Every structure is written in C-alpha cells, then in structure tokens.
PDB file of C-alpha atoms in Angstrom:
ATOM      1  CA  MET A   1      -0.002   0.022   0.032  1.00 61.00           C
ATOM      2  CA  SER A   2       1.441   3.381  -0.918  1.00 84.00           C
ATOM      3  CA  VAL A   3       1.718   6.308   1.465  1.00 84.00           C
ATOM      4  CA  VAL A   4      -0.894   8.311  -0.426  1.00 87.00           C
ATOM      5  CA  SER A   5      -3.509   5.539  -0.374  1.00 89.00           C
ATOM      6  CA  GLY A   6      -2.775   5.039   3.372  1.00 88.00           C
ATOM      7  CA  GLN A   7      -3.358   8.755   3.963  1.00 93.00           C
ATOM      8  CA  LEU A   8      -6.577   8.663   1.979  1.00 93.00           C
ATOM      9  CA  LEU A   9      -7.748   5.692   4.064  1.00 93.00           C
ATOM     10  CA  VAL A  10      -7.001   7.603   7.312  1.00 93.00           C
ATOM     11  CA  VAL A  11      -8.887  10.654   5.956  1.00 94.00           C
ATOM     12  CA  SER A  12     -11.835   8.455   5.033  1.00 94.00           C
ATOM     13  CA  CYS A  13     -11.821   6.944   8.486  1.00 95.00           C
ATOM     14  CA  GLN A  14     -11.726  10.361  10.177  1.00 96.00           C
ATOM     15  CA  TRP A  15     -14.552  11.553   8.049  1.00 95.00           C
ATOM     16  CA  SER A  16     -16.632   8.552   9.030  1.00 94.00           C
ATOM     17  CA  VAL A  17     -15.955   9.340  12.696  1.00 95.00           C
ATOM     18  CA  VAL A  18     -16.981  13.069  12.192  1.00 95.00           C
ATOM     19  CA  SER A  19     -20.067  11.953  10.305  1.00 95.00           C
ATOM     20  CA  CYS A  20     -21.019   9.642  13.083  1.00 96.00           C
ATOM     21  CA  GLN A  21     -20.446  12.391  15.729  1.00 96.00           C
ATOM     22  CA  LEU A  22     -22.624  14.713  13.758  1.00 96.00           C
ATOM     23  CA  SER A  23     -25.344  12.168  13.629  1.00 96.00           C
ATOM     24  CA  VAL A  24     -25.189  11.756  17.441  1.00 96.00           C
ATOM     25  CA  VAL A  25     -25.419  15.566  17.917  1.00 97.00           C
ATOM     26  CA  SER A  26     -28.353  15.701  15.541  1.00 97.00           C
ATOM     27  CA  CYS A  27     -30.118  12.971  17.481  1.00 96.00           C
ATOM     28  CA  GLN A  28     -29.487  14.736  20.750  1.00 96.00           C
ATOM     29  CA  LEU A  29     -30.897  18.013  19.305  1.00 96.00           C
ATOM     30  CA  SER A  30     -33.964  16.089  18.227  1.00 97.00           C
ATOM     31  CA  VAL A  31     -34.380  14.740  21.752  1.00 96.00           C
ATOM     32  CA  VAL A  32     -34.060  18.307  23.201  1.00 97.00           C
ATOM     33  CA  SER A  33     -36.556  19.615  20.714  1.00 97.00           C
ATOM     34  CA  CYS A  34     -38.957  16.862  21.472  1.00 97.00           C
ATOM     35  CA  GLN A  35     -38.642  17.588  25.269  1.00 97.00           C
ATOM     36  CA  LEU A  36     -39.197  21.329  24.602  1.00 97.00           C
ATOM     37  CA  SER A  37     -42.359  20.353  22.671  1.00 97.00           C
ATOM     38  CA  VAL A  38     -43.579  18.285  25.597  1.00 96.00           C
ATOM     39  CA  VAL A  39     -43.057  21.119  28.004  1.00 97.00           C
ATOM     40  CA  SER A  40     -44.777  23.550  25.697  1.00 97.00           C
ATOM     41  CA  CYS A  41     -47.754  21.146  25.522  1.00 97.00           C
ATOM     42  CA  GLN A  42     -47.897  20.865  29.254  1.00 97.00           C
ATOM     43  CA  LEU A  43     -47.828  24.629  29.613  1.00 97.00           C
ATOM     44  CA  SER A  44     -50.652  24.824  27.071  1.00 97.00           C
ATOM     45  CA  VAL A  45     -52.700  22.361  29.169  1.00 97.00           C
ATOM     46  CA  VAL A  46     -52.101  24.349  32.258  1.00 97.00           C
ATOM     47  CA  SER A  47     -53.086  27.561  30.534  1.00 97.00           C
ATOM     48  CA  CYS A  48     -56.273  25.875  29.354  1.00 97.00           C
ATOM     49  CA  GLN A  49     -57.131  24.688  32.791  1.00 96.00           C
ATOM     50  CA  LEU A  50     -56.598  28.192  34.141  1.00 96.00           C
ATOM     51  CA  SER A  51     -58.932  29.534  31.450  1.00 96.00           C
ATOM     52  CA  VAL A  52     -61.554  27.047  32.465  1.00 96.00           C
ATOM     53  CA  VAL A  53     -61.293  27.973  36.132  1.00 96.00           C
ATOM     54  CA  SER A  54     -61.419  31.703  35.251  1.00 96.00           C
ATOM     55  CA  CYS A  55     -64.517  31.121  33.138  1.00 96.00           C
ATOM     56  CA  GLN A  56     -66.320  29.155  35.914  1.00 95.00           C
ATOM     57  CA  PHE A  57     -65.488  31.896  38.388  1.00 93.00           C
ATOM     58  CA  LEU A  58     -66.944  34.479  35.915  1.00 93.00           C
ATOM     59  CA  VAL A  59     -70.075  32.376  35.512  1.00 93.00           C
ATOM     60  CA  LEU A  60     -70.437  32.088  39.219  1.00 92.00           C
ATOM     61  CA  THR A  61     -69.939  35.777  39.769  1.00 91.00           C
ATOM     62  CA  LEU A  62     -72.436  36.750  37.044  1.00 91.00           C
ATOM     63  CA  SER A  63     -75.076  34.239  38.341  1.00 89.00           C
ATOM     64  CA  ARG A  64     -75.248  35.935  41.732  1.00 81.00           C
TER      65      ARG A  64
END
C-alpha cells in the first residue's frame, strides 16, 4: 500500500468518525426539541385549565 492510499484511508476513516459524531449531535438536538415540545404542550394544558377555572369563576360571579 502506498503512502498516499494510506493517507486517503486515514482521512476517510476520520470523516466517518466526524459523520458519526454529527449524527449523534443531531439525534441529541432532536431529543431536546422533543422535550421542549412536551414542556410547551404541558404549559398549554395548564393555561387551558386556568382559562376554564377563570370562566367558571366568571359564570359564578355573574349568576349571583
């Protein structure tokens, strides 16, 4: 094997490692994005519940 082909093999291997690391980072970002979506959804549910309570309070107040 010549020196040039050996160096190309090393570069190819390094690129594979970098590509793999980028895939891992992309996966981690997807997990974070998913967690943020879950938190956002939970906050929306809480907001909706507060709106329901507020509406019920308003109805009770007006019915007096």
